[in-house]
Coordinates of C-alpha atoms in Angstrom, one line a residue:
X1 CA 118.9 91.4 101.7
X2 CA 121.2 90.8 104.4
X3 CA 121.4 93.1 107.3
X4 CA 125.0 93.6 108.9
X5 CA 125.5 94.0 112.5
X6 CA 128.7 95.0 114.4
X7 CA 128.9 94.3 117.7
X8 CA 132.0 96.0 119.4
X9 CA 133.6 94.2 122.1
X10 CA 133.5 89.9 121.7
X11 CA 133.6 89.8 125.0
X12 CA 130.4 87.7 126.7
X13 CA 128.1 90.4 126.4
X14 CA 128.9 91.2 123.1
X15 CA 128.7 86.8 122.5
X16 CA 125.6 86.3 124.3
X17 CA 124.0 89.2 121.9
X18 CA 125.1 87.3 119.1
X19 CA 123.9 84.3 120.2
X20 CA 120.6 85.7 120.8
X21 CA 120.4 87.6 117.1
X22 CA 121.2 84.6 115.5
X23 CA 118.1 82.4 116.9
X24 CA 115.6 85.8 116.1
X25 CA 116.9 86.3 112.2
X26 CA 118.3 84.4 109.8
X27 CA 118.7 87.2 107.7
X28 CA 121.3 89.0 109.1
X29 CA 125.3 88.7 109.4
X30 CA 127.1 89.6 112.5
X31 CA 130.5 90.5 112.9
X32 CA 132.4 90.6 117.0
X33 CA 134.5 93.3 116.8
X34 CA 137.4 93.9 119.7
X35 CA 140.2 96.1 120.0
X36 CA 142.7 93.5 120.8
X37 CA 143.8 90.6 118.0
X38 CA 141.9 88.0 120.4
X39 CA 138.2 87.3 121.1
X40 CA 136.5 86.8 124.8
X41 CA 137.3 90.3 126.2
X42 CA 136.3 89.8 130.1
X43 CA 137.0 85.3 130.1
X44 CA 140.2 86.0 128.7
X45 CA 141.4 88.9 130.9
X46 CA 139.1 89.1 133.6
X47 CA 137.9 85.8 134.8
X48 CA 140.7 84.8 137.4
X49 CA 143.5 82.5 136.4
X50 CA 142.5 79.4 138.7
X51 CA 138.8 79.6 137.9
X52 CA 139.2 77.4 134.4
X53 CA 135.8 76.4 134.8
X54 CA 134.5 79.8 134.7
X55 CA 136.6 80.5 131.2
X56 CA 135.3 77.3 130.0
X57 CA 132.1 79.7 128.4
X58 CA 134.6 80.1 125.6
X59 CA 133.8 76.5 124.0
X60 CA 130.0 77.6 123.8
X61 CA 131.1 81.2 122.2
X62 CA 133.3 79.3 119.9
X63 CA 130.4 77.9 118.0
X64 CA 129.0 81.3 117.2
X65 CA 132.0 81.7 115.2
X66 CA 132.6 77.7 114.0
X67 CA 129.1 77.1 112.9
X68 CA 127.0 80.0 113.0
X69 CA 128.9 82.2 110.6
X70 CA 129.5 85.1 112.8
X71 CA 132.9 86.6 111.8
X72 CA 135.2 88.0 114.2
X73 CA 136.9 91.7 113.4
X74 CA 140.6 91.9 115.6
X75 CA 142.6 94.5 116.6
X76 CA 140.4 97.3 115.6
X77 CA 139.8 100.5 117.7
X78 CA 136.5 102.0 118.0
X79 CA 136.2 105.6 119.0
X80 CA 137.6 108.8 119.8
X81 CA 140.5 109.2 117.8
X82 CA 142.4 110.8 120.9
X83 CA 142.1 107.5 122.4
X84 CA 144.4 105.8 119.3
X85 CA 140.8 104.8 118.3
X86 CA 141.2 103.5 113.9
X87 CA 138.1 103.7 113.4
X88 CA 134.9 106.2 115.2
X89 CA 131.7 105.4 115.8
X90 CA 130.1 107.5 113.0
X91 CA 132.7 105.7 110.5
X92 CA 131.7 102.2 111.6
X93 CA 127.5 102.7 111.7
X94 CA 128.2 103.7 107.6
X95 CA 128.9 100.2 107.5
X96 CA 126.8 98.7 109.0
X97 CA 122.7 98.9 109.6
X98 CA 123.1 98.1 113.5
X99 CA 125.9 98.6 115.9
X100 CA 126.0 97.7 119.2
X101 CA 128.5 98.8 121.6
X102 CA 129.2 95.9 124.5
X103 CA 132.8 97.1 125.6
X104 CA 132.2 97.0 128.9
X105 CA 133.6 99.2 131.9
X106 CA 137.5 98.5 132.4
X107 CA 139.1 101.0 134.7
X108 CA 139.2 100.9 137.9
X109 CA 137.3 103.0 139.7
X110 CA 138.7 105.8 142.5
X111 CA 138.4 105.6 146.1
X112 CA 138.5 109.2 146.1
X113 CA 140.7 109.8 149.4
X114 CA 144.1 111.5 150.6
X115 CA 146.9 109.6 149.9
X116 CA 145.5 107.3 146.9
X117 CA 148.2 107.7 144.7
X118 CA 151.0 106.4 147.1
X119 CA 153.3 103.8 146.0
X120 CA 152.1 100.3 147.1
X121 CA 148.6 101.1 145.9
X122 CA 147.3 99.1 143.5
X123 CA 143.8 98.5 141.6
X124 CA 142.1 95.1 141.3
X125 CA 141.5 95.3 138.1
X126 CA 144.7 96.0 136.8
X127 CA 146.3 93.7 139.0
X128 CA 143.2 91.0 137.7
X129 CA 144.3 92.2 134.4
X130 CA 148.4 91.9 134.7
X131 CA 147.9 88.2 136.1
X132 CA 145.7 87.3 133.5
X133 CA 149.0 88.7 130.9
X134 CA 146.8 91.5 129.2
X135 CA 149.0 93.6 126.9
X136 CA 148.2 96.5 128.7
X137 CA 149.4 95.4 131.8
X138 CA 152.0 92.7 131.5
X139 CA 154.6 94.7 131.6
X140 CA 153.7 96.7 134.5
X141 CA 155.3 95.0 137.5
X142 CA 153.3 95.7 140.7
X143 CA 155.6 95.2 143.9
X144 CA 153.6 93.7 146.4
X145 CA 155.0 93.5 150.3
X146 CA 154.0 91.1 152.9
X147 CA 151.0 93.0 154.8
X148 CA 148.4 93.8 152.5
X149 CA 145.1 95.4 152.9
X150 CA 142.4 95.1 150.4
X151 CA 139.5 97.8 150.4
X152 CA 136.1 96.2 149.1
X153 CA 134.3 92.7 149.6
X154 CA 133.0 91.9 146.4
X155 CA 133.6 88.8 143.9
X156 CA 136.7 90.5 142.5
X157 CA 138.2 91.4 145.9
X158 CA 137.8 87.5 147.1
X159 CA 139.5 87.1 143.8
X160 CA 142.2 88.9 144.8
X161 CA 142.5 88.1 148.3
X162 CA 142.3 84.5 147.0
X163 CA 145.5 84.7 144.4
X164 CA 147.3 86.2 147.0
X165 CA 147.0 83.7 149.1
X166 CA 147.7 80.4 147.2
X167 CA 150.7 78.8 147.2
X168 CA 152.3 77.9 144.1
X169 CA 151.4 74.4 143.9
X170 CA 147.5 75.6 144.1
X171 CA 147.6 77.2 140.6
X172 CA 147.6 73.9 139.1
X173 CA 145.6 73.5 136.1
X174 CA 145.5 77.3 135.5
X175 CA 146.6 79.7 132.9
X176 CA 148.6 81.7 135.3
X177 CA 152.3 82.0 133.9
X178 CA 155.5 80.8 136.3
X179 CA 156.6 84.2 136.8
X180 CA 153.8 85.4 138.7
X181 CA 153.9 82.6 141.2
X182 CA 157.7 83.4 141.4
X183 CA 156.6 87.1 142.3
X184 CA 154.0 86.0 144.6
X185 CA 156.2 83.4 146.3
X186 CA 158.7 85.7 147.0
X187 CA 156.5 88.5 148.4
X188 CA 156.9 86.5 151.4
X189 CA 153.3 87.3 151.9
X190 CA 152.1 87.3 155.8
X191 CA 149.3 89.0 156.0
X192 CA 146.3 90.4 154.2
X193 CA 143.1 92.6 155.9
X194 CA 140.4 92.5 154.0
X195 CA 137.8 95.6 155.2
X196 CA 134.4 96.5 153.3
X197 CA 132.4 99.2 154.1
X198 CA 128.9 97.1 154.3
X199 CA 128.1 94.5 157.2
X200 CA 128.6 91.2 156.7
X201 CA 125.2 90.5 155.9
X202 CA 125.1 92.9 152.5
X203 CA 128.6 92.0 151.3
X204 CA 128.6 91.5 147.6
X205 CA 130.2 88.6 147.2
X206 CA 129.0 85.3 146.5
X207 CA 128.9 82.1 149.3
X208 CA 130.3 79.9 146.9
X209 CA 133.6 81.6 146.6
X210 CA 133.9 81.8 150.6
X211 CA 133.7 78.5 151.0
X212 CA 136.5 78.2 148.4
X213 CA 139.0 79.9 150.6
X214 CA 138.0 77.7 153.0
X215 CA 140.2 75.1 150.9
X216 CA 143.7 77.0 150.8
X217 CA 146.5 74.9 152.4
X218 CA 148.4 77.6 154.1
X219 CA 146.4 80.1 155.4
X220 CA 144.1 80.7 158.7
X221 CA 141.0 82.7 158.7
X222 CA 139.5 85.7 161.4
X223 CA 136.3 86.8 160.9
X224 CA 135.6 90.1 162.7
X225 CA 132.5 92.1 162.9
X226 CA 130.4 89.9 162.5
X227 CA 126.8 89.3 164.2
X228 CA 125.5 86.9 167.0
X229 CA 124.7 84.2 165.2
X230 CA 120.8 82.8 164.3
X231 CA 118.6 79.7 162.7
X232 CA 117.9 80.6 159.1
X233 CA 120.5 83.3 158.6
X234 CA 121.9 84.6 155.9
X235 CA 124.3 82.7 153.1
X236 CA 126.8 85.1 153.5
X237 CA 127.0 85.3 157.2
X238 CA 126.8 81.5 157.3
X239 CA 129.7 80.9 154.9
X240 CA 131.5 83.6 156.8
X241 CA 131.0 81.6 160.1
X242 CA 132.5 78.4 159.0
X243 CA 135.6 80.4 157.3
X244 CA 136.6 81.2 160.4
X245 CA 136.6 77.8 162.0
X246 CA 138.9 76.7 158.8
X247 CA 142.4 76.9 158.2
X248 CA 145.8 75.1 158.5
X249 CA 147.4 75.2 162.2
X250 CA 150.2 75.6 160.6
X251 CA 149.8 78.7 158.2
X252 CA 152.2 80.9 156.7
X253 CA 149.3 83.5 155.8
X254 CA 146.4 85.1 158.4
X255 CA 143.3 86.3 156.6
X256 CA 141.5 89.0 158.6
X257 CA 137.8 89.7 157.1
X258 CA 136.2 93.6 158.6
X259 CA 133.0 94.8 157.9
X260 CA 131.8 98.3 158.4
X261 CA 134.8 100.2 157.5
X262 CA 135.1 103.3 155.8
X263 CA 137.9 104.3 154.2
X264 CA 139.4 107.9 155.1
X265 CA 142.7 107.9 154.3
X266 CA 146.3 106.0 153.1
X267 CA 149.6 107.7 154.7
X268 CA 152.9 107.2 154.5
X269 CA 156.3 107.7 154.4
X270 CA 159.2 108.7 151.8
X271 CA 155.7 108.7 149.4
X272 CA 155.4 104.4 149.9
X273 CA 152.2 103.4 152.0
X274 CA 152.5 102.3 155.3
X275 CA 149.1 102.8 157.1
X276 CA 145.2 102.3 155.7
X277 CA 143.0 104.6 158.0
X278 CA 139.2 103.7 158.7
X279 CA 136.1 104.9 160.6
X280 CA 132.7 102.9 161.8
X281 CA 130.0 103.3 159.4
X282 CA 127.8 105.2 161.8
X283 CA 130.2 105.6 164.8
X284 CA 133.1 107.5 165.7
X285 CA 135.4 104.6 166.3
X286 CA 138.8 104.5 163.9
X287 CA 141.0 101.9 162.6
X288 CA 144.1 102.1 161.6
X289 CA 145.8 99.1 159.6
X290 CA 149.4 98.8 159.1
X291 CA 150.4 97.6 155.6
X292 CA 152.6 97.9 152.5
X293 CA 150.4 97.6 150.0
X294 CA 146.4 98.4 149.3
X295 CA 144.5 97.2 146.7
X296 CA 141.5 98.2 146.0
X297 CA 138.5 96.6 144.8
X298 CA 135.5 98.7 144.8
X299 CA 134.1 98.2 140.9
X300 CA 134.7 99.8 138.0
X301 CA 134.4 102.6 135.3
X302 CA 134.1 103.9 131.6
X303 CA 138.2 104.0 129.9
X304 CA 136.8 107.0 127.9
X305 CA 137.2 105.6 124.7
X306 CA 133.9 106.2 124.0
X307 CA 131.7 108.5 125.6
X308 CA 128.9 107.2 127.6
X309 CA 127.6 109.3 129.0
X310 CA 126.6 111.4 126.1
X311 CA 125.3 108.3 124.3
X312 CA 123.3 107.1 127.7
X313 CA 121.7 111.2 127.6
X314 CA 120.4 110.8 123.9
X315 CA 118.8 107.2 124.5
X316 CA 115.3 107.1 123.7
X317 CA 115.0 103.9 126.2
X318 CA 118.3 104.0 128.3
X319 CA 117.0 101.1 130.5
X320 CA 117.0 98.6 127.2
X321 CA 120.0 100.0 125.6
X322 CA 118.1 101.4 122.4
X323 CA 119.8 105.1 121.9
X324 CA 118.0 105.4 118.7
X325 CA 117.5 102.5 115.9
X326 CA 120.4 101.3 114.6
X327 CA 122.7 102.3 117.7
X328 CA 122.4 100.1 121.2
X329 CA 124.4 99.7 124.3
X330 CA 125.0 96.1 125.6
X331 CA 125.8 94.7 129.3
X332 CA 128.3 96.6 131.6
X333 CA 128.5 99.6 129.1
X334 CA 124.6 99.7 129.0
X335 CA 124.0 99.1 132.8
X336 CA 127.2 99.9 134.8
X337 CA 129.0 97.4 136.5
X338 CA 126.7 95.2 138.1
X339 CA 126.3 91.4 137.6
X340 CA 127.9 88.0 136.7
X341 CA 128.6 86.6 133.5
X342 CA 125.5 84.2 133.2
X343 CA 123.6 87.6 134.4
X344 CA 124.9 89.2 130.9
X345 CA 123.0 86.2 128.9
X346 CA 119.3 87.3 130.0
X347 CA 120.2 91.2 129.3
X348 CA 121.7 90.3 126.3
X349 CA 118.2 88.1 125.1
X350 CA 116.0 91.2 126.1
X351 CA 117.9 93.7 123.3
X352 CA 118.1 91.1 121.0
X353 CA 114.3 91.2 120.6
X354 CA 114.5 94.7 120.9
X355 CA 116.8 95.0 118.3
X356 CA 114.9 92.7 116.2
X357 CA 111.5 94.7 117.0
X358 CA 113.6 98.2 115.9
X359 CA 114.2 96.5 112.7
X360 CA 110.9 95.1 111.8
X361 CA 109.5 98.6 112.4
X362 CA 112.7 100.3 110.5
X363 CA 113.9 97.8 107.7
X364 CA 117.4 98.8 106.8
X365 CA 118.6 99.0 103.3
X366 CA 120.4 95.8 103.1
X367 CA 123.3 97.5 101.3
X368 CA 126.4 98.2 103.8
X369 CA 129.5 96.4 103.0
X370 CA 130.1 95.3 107.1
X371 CA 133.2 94.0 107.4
X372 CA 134.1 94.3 103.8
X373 CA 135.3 97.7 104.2
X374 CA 136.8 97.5 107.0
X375 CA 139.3 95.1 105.6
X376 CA 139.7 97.0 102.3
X377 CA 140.4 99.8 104.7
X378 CA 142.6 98.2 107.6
X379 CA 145.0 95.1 106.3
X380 CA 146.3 94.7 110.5
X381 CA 142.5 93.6 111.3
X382 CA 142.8 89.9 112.7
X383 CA 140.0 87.3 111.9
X384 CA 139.1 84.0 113.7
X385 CA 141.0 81.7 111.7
X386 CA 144.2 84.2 113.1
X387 CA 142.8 83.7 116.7
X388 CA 143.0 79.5 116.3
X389 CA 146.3 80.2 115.3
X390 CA 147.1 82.5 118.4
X391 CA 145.4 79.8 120.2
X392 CA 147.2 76.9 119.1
X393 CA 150.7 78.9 119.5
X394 CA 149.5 79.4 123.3
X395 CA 148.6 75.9 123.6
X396 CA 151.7 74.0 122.0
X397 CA 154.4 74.5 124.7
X398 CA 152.8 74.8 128.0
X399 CA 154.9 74.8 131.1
X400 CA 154.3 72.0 133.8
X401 CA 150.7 72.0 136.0
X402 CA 149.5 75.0 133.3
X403 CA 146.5 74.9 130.5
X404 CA 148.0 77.8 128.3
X405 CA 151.0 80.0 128.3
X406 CA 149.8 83.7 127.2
X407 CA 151.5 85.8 124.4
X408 CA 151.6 88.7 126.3
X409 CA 152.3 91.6 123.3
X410 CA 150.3 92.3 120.6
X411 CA 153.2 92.0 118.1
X412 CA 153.5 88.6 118.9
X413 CA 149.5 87.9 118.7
X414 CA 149.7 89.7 115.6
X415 CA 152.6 87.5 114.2
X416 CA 151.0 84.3 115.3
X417 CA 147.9 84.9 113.7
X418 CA 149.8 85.7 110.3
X419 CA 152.8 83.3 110.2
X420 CA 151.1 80.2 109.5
X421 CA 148.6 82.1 106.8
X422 CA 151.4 82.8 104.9
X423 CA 152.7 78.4 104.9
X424 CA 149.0 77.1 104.2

């Protein structure tokens, strides 16, 4: 008897879980399932350009695939059929014993104030997205002026803040394609505010990537808002502190950090935005910043593909993903969107044994046909021997200073991954 599990999104939730599984039982077969013809979801797509290091994770997902049999399902939809989903849930779990749904959370989510939906405002994780070359997004072009204010202090708005403010030469060794350093060169990029609404000392993002801005070649640093200093005091503030004593005399860029800022409102004129309004957490005192483009970076949501909600209501233990046996909810999509990569590996350990307990006490059938039907049902599914093609097509002719250079449409994925097939 082999029990077949589908795990639906390969992104590093969805790895980590099958890394997990496969040290618990060895009598069970798992296939990574993803809507796109590639595997590694948030590394690919999500993990900045210039952090290589950081998308390195992929070498130790590789093996799941490369020596521990786990088979790898592409461009297949899972869900609501109004979302162009091929396949829904119900369909899938008649294939397999367990399913587990690790898709994450990818839109953006709302500020929720007048003026939002001016031109010039953009989302960080679209924008994360479009310079990573995500099919959705590659071929929206965002415009992006030469005062920018970004709303949020997390990881992903440092990120931002961060690829904004490089200069071309400082993308070396990254996966970030020539024409988005073109774009972001000619920007002509002067200044950026960045304004959160918690003090300095419960910011959300990490020390270490602080102290990596610390590094850029062509920008200077203010620090505003931020306490008297003290022995002992917090990482953050710390880090903070010495960013502000960095920076080239000579800059091109000025890097403003705010804490304590709410955000009220965006206004402008002939519908483009040309002001970011704030007030004092606590106080009556306003800001007003003059820009051409916000971005904001303030976490994100479900896409609606699938509904969450309703599946987080029915779960018999919410908290550890378990909506009933045979049915579980993995990383972002189980627990919103809180924590790091790494963070996904110890979530992803607790439902494995979960998973595993669910089946000692419920032993399945052992008779689906997994992934079986789904090819016999879909002949445009990719597999991972499609994705080492897509891989080495990305890796062959690589421009100057750059790891990779992206296929961008799915078409082309698509044709990359069958093209050599058909001459083996």
């Amino acid at each position: 008897m082999t029990v077949q599990i589908a795990i639906v999104g390969a992104g590093p939730s969805g790895c980590y879980l099958a890394q997990a599984l496969g040290k618990l039982r060895d009598d069970i077969h798992i296939d990574l399932i993803d809507r796109l013809p590639v595997p590694y979801g948030l590394v690919r797509y999500g993990v900045a350009p210039d952090h290589q290091g950081t998308k390195g994770v992929v070498r130790q997902f590789a093996r799941l695939f490369e020596k521990q049999g786990v088979g790898f399902v592409g461009n297949l939809r899972i869900g609501d059929p109004e979302h162009d989903a091929d396949l829904t849930l119900a369909e899938l779990r008649e294939f397999y014993d367990v399913v587990v749904l690790a898709t994450g959370l990818s839109a953006d989510r709302k500020l929720g104030i007048p003026g939002e939906e001016l031109d010039g405002i953009f989302r960080a994780g679209f924008l994360t997205r479009h310079w990573n070359d995500h099919p959705d997004e590659a071929g929206r072009i965002p415009g992006l002026g030469r005062n920018v204010v970004i709303v949020g202090n997390g990881n992903v708005a440092i990120d931002i803040l961060r690829i904004l403010a490089k200069t071309p030469h400082e993308f070396e060794g990254s996966d970030l394609a020539d024409t988005h350093t073109q774009r972001l060169s000619e920007a002509g990029l002067q200044t950026i505010d960045i304004v959160g609404r918690s003090p300095a000392d419960a910011a959300r993002f990490d020390p270490v990537m602080i102290r990596e801005l610390g590094k850029l070649s062509a920008t200077r640093f203010v620090v505003e808002d931020l306490p008297p200093a003290e022995d002992g005091e917090d990482k953050r503030l710390a880090a903070l502190r010495e960013l502000g004593e960095a920076g080239a005399s000579d800059a091109d860029k000025t890097v403003t950090f705010r804490f304590g800022w709410v955000p009220e409102r965006a206004t402008g004129a002939d519908g483009t935005v040309s002001e970011a309004h704030f007030h004092k957490a606590g106080g009556g005192e306003e800001l007003v910043i003059a820009c051409d483009t916000l971005i904001t970076a303030i976490g994100f949501d479900d896409d609606r593909a699938m509904d969450r909600e309703a599946l987080l209501s029915r779960a018999v233990d919410a908290e550890a993903g378990a909506v009933e046996p045979g049915l579980y909810l993995a990383g972002w999509f189980k627990r919103g969107p809180r924590g790091t990569i790494p963070e996904n590996r110890a979530d992803a350990q607790e439902l494995a044994k979960r998973i595993a307990a669910d089946l000692e006490a419920h032993p399945p059938a052992g008779d689906r046909p997994g992934a079986t039907a789904i090819r016999a049902r879909f002949d445009t599914v990719t597999d991972y021997e499609g994705w080492l093609r897509i891989d080495e097509a990305e890796t062959a002719d690589v421009p100057d200073g750059r790891c990779r250079r992206k296929l961008t449409l799915v078409e082309d994925m698509l044709a990359a991954a069958g093209a050599k097939r058909e001459t083996r």
